[in-house]
Short mmCIF file of C-alpha atoms in Angstrom, two decimals:
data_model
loop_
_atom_site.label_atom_id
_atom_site.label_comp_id
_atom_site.label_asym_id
_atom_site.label_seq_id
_atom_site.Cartn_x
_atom_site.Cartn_y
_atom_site.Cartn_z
CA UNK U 29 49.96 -106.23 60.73
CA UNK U 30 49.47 -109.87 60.55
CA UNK U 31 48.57 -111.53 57.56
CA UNK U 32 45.16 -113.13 59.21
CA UNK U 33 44.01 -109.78 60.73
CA UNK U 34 44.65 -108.22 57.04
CA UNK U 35 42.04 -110.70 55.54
CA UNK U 36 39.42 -109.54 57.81
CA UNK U 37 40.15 -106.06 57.24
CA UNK U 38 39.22 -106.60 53.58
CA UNK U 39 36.11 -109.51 54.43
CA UNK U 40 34.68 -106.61 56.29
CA UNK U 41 35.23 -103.81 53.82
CA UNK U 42 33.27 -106.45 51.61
CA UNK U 43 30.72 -106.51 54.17
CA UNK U 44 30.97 -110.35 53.89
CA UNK U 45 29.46 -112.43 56.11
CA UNK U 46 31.41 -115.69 55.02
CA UNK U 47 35.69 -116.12 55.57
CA UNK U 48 37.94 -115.30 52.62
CA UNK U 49 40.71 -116.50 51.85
CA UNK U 50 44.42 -116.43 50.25
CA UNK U 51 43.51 -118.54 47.59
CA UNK U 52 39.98 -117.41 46.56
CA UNK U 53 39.64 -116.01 43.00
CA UNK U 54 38.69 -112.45 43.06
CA UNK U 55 36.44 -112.66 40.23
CA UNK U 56 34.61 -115.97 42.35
CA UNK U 57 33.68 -113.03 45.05
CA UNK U 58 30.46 -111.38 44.54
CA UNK U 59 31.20 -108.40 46.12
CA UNK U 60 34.77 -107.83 44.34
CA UNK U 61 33.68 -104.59 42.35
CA UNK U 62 34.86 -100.76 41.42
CA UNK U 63 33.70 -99.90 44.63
CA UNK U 64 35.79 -102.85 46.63
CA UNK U 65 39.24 -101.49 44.44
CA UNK U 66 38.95 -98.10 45.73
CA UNK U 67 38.15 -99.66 49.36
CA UNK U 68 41.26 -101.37 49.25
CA UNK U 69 43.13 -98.74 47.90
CA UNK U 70 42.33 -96.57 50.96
CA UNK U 71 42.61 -99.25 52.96
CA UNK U 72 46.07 -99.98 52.26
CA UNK U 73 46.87 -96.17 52.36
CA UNK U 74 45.52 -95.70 55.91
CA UNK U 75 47.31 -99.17 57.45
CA UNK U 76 50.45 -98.85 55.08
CA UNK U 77 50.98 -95.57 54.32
CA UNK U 78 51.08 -96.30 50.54
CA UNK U 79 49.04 -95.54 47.41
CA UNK U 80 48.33 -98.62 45.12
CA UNK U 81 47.32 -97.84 41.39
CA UNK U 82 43.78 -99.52 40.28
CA UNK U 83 45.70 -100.75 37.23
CA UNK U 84 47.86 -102.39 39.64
CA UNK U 85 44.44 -104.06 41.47
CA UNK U 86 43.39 -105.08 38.44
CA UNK U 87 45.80 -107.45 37.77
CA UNK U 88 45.33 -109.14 40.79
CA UNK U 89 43.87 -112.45 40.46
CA UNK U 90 43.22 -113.92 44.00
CA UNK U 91 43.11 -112.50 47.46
CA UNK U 92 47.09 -114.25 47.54
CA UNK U 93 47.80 -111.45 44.83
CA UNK U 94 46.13 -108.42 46.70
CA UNK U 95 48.19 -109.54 49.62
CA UNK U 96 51.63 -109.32 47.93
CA UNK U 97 50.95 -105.90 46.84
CA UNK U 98 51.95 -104.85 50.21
CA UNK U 99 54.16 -107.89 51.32
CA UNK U 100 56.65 -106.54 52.66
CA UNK U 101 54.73 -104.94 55.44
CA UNK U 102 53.11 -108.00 56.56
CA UNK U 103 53.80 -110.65 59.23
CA UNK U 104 52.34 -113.80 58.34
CA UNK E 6 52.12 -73.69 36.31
CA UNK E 7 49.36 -70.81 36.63
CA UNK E 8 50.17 -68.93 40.29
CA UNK E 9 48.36 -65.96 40.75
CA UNK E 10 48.11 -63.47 43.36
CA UNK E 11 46.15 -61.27 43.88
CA UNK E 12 45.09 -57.79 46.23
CA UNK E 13 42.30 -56.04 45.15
CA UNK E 14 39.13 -58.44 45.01
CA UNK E 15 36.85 -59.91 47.67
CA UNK E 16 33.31 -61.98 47.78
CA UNK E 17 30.55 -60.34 49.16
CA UNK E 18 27.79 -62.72 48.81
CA UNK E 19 27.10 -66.22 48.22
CA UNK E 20 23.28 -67.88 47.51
CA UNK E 21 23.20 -71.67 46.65
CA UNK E 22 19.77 -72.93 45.17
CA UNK E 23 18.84 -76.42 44.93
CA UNK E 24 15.70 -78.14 43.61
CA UNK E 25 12.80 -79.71 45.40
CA UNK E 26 13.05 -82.60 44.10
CA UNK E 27 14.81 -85.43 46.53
CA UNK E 28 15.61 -89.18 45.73
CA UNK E 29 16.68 -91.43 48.32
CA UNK E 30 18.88 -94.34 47.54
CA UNK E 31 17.24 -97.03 49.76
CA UNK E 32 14.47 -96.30 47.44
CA UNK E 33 16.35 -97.52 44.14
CA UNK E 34 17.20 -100.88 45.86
CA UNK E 35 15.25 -102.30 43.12
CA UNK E 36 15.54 -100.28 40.21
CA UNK E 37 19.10 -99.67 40.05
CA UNK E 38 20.97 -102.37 42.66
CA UNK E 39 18.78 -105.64 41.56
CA UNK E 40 17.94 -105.75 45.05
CA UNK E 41 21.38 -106.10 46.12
CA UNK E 42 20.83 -104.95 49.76
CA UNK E 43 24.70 -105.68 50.18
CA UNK E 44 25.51 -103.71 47.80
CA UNK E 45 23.26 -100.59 48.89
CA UNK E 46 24.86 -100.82 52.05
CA UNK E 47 28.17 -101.07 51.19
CA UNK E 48 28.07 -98.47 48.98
CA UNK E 49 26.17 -95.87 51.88
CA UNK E 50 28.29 -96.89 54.10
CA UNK E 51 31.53 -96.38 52.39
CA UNK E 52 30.64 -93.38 49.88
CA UNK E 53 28.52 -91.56 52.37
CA UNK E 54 25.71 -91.35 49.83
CA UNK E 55 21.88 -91.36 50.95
CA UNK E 56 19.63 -88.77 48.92
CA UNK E 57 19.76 -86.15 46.64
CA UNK E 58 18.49 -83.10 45.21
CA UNK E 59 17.55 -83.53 41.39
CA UNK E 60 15.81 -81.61 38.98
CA UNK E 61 12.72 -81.97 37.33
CA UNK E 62 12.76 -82.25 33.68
CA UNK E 63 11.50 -78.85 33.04
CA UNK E 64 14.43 -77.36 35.32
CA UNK E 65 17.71 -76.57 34.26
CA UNK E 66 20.74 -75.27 35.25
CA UNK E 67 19.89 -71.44 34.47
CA UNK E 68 16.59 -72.00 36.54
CA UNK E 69 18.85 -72.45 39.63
CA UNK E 70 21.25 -70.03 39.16
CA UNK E 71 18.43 -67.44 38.45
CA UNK E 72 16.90 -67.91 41.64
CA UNK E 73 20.47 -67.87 43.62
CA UNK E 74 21.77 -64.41 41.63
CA UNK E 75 17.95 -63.11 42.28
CA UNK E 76 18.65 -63.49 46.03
CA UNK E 77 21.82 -62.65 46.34
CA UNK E 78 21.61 -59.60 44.10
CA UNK E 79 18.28 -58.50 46.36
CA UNK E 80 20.11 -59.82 49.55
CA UNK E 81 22.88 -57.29 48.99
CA UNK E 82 20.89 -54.47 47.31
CA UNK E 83 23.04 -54.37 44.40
CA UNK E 84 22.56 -51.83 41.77
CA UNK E 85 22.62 -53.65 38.37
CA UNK E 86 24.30 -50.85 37.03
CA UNK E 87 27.05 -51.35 38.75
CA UNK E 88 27.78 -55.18 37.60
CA UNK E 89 30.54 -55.41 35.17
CA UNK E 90 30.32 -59.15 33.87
CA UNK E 91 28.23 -62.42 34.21
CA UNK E 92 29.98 -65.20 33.92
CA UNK E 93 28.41 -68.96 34.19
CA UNK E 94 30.91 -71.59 34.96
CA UNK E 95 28.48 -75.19 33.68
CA UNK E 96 29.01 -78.14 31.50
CA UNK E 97 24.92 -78.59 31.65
CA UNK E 98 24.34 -75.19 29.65
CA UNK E 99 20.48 -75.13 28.86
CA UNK E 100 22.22 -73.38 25.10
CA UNK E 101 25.11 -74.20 23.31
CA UNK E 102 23.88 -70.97 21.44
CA UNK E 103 23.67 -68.47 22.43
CA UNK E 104 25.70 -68.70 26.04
CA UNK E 105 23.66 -69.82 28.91
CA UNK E 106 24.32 -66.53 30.77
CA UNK E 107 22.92 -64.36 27.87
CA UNK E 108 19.70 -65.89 28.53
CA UNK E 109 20.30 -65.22 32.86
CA UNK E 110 21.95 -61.77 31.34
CA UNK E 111 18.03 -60.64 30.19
CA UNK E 112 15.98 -62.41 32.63
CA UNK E 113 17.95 -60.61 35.54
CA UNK E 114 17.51 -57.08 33.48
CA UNK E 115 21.53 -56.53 33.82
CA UNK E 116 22.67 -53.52 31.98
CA UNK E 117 24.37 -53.57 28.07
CA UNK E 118 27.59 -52.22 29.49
CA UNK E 119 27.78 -56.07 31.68
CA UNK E 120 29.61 -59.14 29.88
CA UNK E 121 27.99 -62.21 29.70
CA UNK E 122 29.66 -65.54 28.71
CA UNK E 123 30.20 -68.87 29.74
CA UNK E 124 33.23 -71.22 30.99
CA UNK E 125 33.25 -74.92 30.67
CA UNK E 126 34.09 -76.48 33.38
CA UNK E 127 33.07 -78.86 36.54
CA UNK E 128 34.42 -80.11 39.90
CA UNK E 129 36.95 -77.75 39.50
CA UNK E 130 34.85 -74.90 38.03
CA UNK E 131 34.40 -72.91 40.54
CA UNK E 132 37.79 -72.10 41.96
CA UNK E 133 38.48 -71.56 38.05
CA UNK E 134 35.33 -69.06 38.08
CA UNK E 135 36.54 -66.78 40.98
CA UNK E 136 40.15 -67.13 39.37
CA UNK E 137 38.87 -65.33 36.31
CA UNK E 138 36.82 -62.76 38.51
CA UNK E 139 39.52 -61.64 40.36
CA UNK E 140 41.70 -61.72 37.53
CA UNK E 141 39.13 -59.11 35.86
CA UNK E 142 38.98 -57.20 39.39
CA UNK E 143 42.73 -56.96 39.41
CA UNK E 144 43.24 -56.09 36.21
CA UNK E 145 40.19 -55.48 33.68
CA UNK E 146 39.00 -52.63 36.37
CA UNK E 147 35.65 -54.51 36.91
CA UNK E 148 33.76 -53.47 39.85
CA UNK E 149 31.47 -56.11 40.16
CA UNK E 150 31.20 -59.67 38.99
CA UNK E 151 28.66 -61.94 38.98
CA UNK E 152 29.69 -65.82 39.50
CA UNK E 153 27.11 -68.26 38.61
CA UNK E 154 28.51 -72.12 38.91
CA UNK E 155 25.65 -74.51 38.16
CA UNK E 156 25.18 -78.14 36.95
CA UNK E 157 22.36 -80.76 36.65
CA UNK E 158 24.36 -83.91 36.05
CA UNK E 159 21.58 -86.24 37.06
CA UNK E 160 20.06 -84.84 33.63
CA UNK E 161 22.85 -87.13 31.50
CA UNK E 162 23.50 -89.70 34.05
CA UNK E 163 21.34 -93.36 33.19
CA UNK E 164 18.74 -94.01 35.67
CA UNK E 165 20.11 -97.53 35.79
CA UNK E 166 24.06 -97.21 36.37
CA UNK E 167 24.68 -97.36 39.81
CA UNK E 168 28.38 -96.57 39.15
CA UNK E 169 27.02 -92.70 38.98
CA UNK E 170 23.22 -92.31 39.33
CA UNK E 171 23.31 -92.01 43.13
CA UNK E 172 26.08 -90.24 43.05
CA UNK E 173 24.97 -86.91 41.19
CA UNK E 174 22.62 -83.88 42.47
CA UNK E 175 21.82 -80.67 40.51
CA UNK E 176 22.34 -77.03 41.72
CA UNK E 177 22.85 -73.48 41.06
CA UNK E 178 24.55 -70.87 42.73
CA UNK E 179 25.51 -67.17 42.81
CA UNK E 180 28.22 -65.23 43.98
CA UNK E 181 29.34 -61.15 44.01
CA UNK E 182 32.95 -60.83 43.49
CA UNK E 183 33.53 -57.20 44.67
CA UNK E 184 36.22 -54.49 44.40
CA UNK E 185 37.70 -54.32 47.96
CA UNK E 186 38.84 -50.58 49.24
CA UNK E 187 41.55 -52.06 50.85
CA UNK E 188 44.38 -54.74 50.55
CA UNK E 189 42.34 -58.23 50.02
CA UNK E 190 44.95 -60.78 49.84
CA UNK E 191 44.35 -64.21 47.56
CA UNK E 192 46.07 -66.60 46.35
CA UNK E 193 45.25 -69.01 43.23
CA UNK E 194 46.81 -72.25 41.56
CA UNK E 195 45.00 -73.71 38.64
CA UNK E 196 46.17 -77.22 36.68
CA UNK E 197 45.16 -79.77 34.52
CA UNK E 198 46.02 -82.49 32.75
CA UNK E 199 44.17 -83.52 29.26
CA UNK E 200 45.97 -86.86 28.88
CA UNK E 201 43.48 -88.26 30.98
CA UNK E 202 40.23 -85.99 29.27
CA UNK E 203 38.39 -89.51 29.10
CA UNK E 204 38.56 -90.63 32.51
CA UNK E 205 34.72 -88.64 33.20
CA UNK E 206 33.59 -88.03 29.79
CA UNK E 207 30.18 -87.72 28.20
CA UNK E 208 31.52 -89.05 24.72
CA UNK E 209 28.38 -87.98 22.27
CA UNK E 210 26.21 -84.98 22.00
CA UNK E 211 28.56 -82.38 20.82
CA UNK E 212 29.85 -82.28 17.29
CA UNK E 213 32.44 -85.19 17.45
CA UNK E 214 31.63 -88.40 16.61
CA UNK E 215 32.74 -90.36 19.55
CA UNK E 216 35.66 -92.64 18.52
CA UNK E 217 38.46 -95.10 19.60
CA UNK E 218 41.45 -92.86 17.79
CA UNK E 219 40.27 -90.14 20.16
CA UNK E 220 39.19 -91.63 23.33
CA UNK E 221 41.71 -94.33 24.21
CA UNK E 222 40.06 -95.64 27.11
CA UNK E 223 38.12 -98.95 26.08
CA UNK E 224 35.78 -98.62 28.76
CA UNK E 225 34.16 -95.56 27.89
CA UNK E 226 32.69 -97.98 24.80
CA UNK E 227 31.48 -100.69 26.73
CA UNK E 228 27.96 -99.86 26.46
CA UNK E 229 24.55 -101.69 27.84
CA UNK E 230 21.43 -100.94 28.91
CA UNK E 231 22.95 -99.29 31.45
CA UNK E 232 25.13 -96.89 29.68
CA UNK E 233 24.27 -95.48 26.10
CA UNK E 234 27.27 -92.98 24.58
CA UNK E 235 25.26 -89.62 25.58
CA UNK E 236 25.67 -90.50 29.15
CA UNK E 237 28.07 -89.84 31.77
CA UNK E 238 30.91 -91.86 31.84
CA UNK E 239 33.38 -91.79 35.31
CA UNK E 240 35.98 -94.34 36.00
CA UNK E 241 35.67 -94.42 39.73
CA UNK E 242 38.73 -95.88 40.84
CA UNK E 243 41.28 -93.60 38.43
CA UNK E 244 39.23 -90.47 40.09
CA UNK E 245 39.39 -91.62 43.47
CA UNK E 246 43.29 -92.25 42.53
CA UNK E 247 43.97 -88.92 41.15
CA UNK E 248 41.69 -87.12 43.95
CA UNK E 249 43.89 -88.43 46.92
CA UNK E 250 46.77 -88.52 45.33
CA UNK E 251 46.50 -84.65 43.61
CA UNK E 252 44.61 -82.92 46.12
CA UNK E 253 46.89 -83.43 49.26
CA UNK E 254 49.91 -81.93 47.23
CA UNK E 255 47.89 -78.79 45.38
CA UNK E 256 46.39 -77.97 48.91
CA UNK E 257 50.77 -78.18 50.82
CA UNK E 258 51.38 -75.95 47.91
CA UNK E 259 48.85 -72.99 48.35
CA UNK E 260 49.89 -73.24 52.24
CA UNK E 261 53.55 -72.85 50.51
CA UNK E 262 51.78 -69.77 48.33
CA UNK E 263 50.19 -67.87 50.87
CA UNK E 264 53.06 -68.69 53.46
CA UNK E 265 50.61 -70.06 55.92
CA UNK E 266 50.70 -72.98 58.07
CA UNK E 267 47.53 -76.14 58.83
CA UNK E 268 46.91 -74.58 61.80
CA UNK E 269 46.19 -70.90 59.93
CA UNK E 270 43.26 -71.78 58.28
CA UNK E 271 39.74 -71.84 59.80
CA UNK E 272 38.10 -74.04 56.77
CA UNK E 273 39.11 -76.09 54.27
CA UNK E 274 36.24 -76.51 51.69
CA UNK E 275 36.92 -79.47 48.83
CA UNK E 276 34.61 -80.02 45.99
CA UNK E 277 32.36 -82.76 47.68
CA UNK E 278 33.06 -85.71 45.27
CA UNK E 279 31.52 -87.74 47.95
CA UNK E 280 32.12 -88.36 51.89
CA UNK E 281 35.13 -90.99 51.41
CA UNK E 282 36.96 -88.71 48.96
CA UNK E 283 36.99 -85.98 51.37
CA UNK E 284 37.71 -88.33 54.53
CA UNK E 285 41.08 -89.69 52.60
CA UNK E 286 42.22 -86.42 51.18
CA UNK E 287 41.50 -84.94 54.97
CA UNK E 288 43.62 -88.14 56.62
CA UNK E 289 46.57 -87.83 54.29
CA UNK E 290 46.93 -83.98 54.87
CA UNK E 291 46.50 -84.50 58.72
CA UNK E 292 43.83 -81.97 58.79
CA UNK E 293 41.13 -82.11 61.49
CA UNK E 294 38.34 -83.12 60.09
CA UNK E 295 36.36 -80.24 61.77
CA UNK E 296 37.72 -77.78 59.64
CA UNK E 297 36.32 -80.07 56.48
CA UNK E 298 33.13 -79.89 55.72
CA UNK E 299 31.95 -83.65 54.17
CA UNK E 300 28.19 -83.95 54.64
CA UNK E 301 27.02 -82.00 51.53
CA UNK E 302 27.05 -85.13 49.23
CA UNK E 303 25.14 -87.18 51.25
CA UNK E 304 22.30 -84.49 51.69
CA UNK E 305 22.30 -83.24 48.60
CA UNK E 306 24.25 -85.33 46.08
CA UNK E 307 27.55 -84.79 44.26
CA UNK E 308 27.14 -81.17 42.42
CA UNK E 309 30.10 -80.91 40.38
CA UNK E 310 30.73 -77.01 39.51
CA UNK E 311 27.72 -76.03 42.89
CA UNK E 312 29.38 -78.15 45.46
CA UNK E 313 32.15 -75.44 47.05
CA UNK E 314 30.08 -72.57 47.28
CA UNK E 315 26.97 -75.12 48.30
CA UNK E 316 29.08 -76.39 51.25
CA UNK E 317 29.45 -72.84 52.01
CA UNK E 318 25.63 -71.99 52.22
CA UNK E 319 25.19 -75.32 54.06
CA UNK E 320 27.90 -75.67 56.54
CA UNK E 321 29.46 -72.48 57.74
CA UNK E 322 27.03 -69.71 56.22
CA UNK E 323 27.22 -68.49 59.78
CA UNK E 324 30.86 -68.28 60.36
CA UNK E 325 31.39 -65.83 57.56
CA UNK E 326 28.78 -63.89 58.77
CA UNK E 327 30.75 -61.29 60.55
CA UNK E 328 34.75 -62.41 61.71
CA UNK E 329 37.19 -63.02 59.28
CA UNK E 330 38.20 -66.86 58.32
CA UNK E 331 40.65 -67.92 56.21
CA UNK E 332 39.91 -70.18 54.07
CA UNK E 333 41.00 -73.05 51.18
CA UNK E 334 39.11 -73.98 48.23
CA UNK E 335 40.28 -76.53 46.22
CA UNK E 336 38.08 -78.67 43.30
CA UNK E 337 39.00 -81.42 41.06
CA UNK E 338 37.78 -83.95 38.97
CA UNK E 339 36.45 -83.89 35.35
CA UNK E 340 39.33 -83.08 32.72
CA UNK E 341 41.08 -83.90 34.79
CA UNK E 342 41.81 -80.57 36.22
CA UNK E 343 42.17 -79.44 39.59
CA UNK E 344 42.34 -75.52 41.26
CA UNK E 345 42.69 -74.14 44.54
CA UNK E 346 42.84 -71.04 46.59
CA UNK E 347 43.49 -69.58 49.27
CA UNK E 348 41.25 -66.25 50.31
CA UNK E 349 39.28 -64.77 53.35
CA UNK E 350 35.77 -64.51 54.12
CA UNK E 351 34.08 -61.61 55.98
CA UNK E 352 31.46 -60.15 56.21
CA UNK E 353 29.53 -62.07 53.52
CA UNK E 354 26.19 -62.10 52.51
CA UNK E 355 25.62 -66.12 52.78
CA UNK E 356 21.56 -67.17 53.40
CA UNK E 357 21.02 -71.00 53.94
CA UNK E 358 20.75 -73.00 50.88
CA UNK E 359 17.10 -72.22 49.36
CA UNK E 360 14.92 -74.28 47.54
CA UNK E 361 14.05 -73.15 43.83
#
C-alpha cells in the first residue's frame, strides 16, 4: 500500500470530511478518540496482517507517528 | 490450563427473556454525544450499535431469568422433582445475601433436595456455567440442572458515558442441562488472567474501598460527571486488544480438543461484545461469517453473561430444532477471562426470545 492511499484509509475511518495529513497532531483532530485507536488497530490488522498494542497508539503523536508503526510495509 | 471432556451431559432447552424496554441511540444524540452527529455515526457504523433492550428500574436480573426458567421448565414439561441444582451465573445479583438463585429457588417452587447458588461471572459466564453443569452431570450424578445466566449492566452504567451506555442491554436466560442416555461428546477450555482484573471493573459497591495500591490502572480514577466510582468502568481499546488477539487462538485450540476441523462446525456463537468484535475475531480465524452470528448487539445491546444463549434464541433457534449441529461457544471479556466449548445441539427446546 502506498503511503497516500493509507491516509485516506484512516480520514475515512474518521469519517472526516477534510484531508489529513503526515504532520497533523493527533490530539489537533477532533475525531482522534478510543473509538478511532481500536479503528486503526483493526485497520492495520486487516491491510497488514499485524496487531498493534493501544499502548503503542498512544504514544503516537502525529499522523507521521501512526504511519511508522507499520513502515516497513508501506510505499511512499 | 483447565481441559475438560466430557460424555454424559447434553442441553435440552434454552429460553432467553429480555425486557420491554428499548432505547435507540439516535435518540441520545443529545444527551449523551453533545450532539456530535459525527460521532453517533461513527460509532453505529463501526460498533454496529443501534438500540437496546434495558430494564426498568423495578426489574432485575432474577425477574428475567424467572420468566426464561418458567418457560423453559413449562416448554419441556419438566418435573421439578427431578432438578438437581440451580445455579445463576450474574455479576448484577438482585442479593448479595442470600444468593440470587435462592430467591428464583422459591419463586419457581423447586424441591429441598435441588442446590441453589450463584457464580460470578460475565462475558464469559456462560460457557463457565455449562462447564460446571456438566461437570456435576459427569460426575456429581445430577440429573438435571438448571442454568440461569443473567445481567442488567445498563443498571451501573452512567447515563452520560458514551464509552459504555450504548453499549449495554439487560437479559435473562434459562437453560436444562440434561443427563444424556447415550454418549454426548463435549469439550471445554476455561482461562483467565487476573493481572488485568481492572481493565472492566466496577471499583466501589462491594466491601473494598476502591484504591490505587489495588487497582493500578490510573484511568479507572479519572472520574467526572460522567463516571462516578460505582459505575462501570471498560477500557475499550485493551478489550478490543485482548478479544482479537485471545479469542482466535482459544477457538484453533478447542478445534485441536475435539479433533475437528473449520469446516466441521455448523455455528460458531461468540459472546456478542459488539458487531466489530465479532467481524475481526471472524476475519482472523477465516471463518465464514455465516456460521457467526453478529446482529444480537445491535438489536438488543451487549448482554454480558445472556448474550451466547440469547444469540441462540435469536439466530438459529430453528436449526437446533431437530438435526444435529455442532457447535462453538466461546465468551470473554470482564476479568479478564475467557471459555469455550465445543458441544452439539439437537433436538432442543429453543422458543424465540420473549419479552418479560
Amino acid at each position: 500500500m502506498k503511503k497516500k492511499e493509507l491516509l485516506i484509509k484512516i480520514k475515512d475511518l474518521l469519517l472526516r470530511k477534510d484531508p489529513i495529513n503526515s504532520s497533523m497532531k493527533l490530539s489537533e483532530i477532533e475525531e482522534w478518540d478510543s473509538l478511532a485507536i481500536i479503528s486503526v488497530i483493526s485497520l492495520y490488522d486487516k491491510n497488514f496482517s499485524t496487531v498493534i498494542t493501544v499502548e503503542k497508539i498512544n504514544k503516537c503523536e502525529t499522523i507521521k507517528d501512526l504511519i511508522n508503526l507499520v513502515s516497513d510495509k508501506i510505499k511512499n | 490450563m483447565a481441559i475438560s471432556k466430557f460424555n454424559k451431559a447434553k442441553i435440552a432447552g434454552i429460553v432467553s427473556c429480555i425486557p420491554k424496554k428499548i432505547i435507540k441511540i439516535d435518540d441520545e444524540l443529545q444527551t449523551v454525544y453533545n450532539n456530535d452527529i459525527n460521532k453517533l455515526k461513527r460509532i453505529k457504523k463501526s460498533i454496529g450499535l443501534n438500540k437496546r433492550h434495558v430494564t426498568e428500574s423495578h426489574e432485575t436480573t432474577a425477574d428475567l431469568c424467572e420468566a426464561a426458567a418458567k418457560k423453559l421448565l413449562s416448554g419441556l414439561k419438566v418435573n421439578k422433582k427431578s432438578i438437581d441444582a440451580i445455579m445463576l451465573v450474574t455479576q448484577t445479583p438482585d442479593y448479595f445475601q442470600p444468593a440470587t438463585a435462592a430467591y428464583l429457588h422459591g419463586v419457581l417452587n423447586l424441591p429441598e433436595s435441588c442446590a441453589a447458588f450463584d457464580v460470578n461471572q460475565g462475558c464469559a459466564g456462560y460457557v463457565y456455567g455449562l462447564w460446571l453443569a456438566y461437570m456435576m452431570i459427569e460426575s456429581a450424578s445430577c440429573k438435571n440442572v438448571l442454568l440461569l445466566a443473567g445481567d442488567t449492566l445498563s443498571k451501573i452504567t452512567n447515563p452520560k458515558d458514551s464509552n459504555v451506555t450504548s453499549l449495554f442491554g439487560d437479559a435473562g436466560t434459562a437453560t436444562l442441562i440434561t443427563k444424556s442416555n447415550k454418549i454426548e461428546k463435549s469439550f471445554f477450555q476455561l482461562q483467565a488472567n487476573g493481572k488485568k482484573f481492572d481493565t472492566i471493573i466496577q471499583p466501589k459497591g462491594a466491601f473494598r474501598q476502591p484504591n490505587q495500591n489495588q487497582i493500578k490502572n490510573s484511568k479507572v480514577f479519572e472520574l467526572s460527571e460522567k463516571r462516578n466510582l460505582e459505575n462501570l468502568y471498560m477500557d475499550g481499546g485493551e478489550v478490543f486488544n485482548f478479544s482479537i488477539l485471545t479469542e482466535p487462538k482459544a477457538i484453533l485450540n478447542i478445534l485441536k480438543i475435539s479433533n475437528l476441523s473449520k469446516k466441521d462446525i455448523d455455528y460458531l456463537i461468540l459472546h456478542q461484545a459488539n458487531k466489530y468484535i465479532i467481524s475481526n475475531i471472524t476475519r482472523r480465524l477465516k471463518f465464514s461469517e455465516k456460521k457467526v452470528p453478529s446482529e444480537t448487539t445491535g438489536k438488543f445491546g451487549n448482554q454480558s453473561s445472556a448474550s451466547i444463549p440469547c444469540t441462540i434464541s435469536d439466530a438459529i433457534n430453528k436449526e437446533i430444532k431437530n438435526k444435529k449441529k455442532k457447535l462453538i461457544l466461546s465468551g470473554f471479556g470482564v476479568g479478564l477471562s475467557w471459555a469455550t466449548c465445543q458441544l452439539n445441539l439437537e433436538k432442543i427446546y429453543c422458543p424465540k426470545v420473549i419479552l418479560n
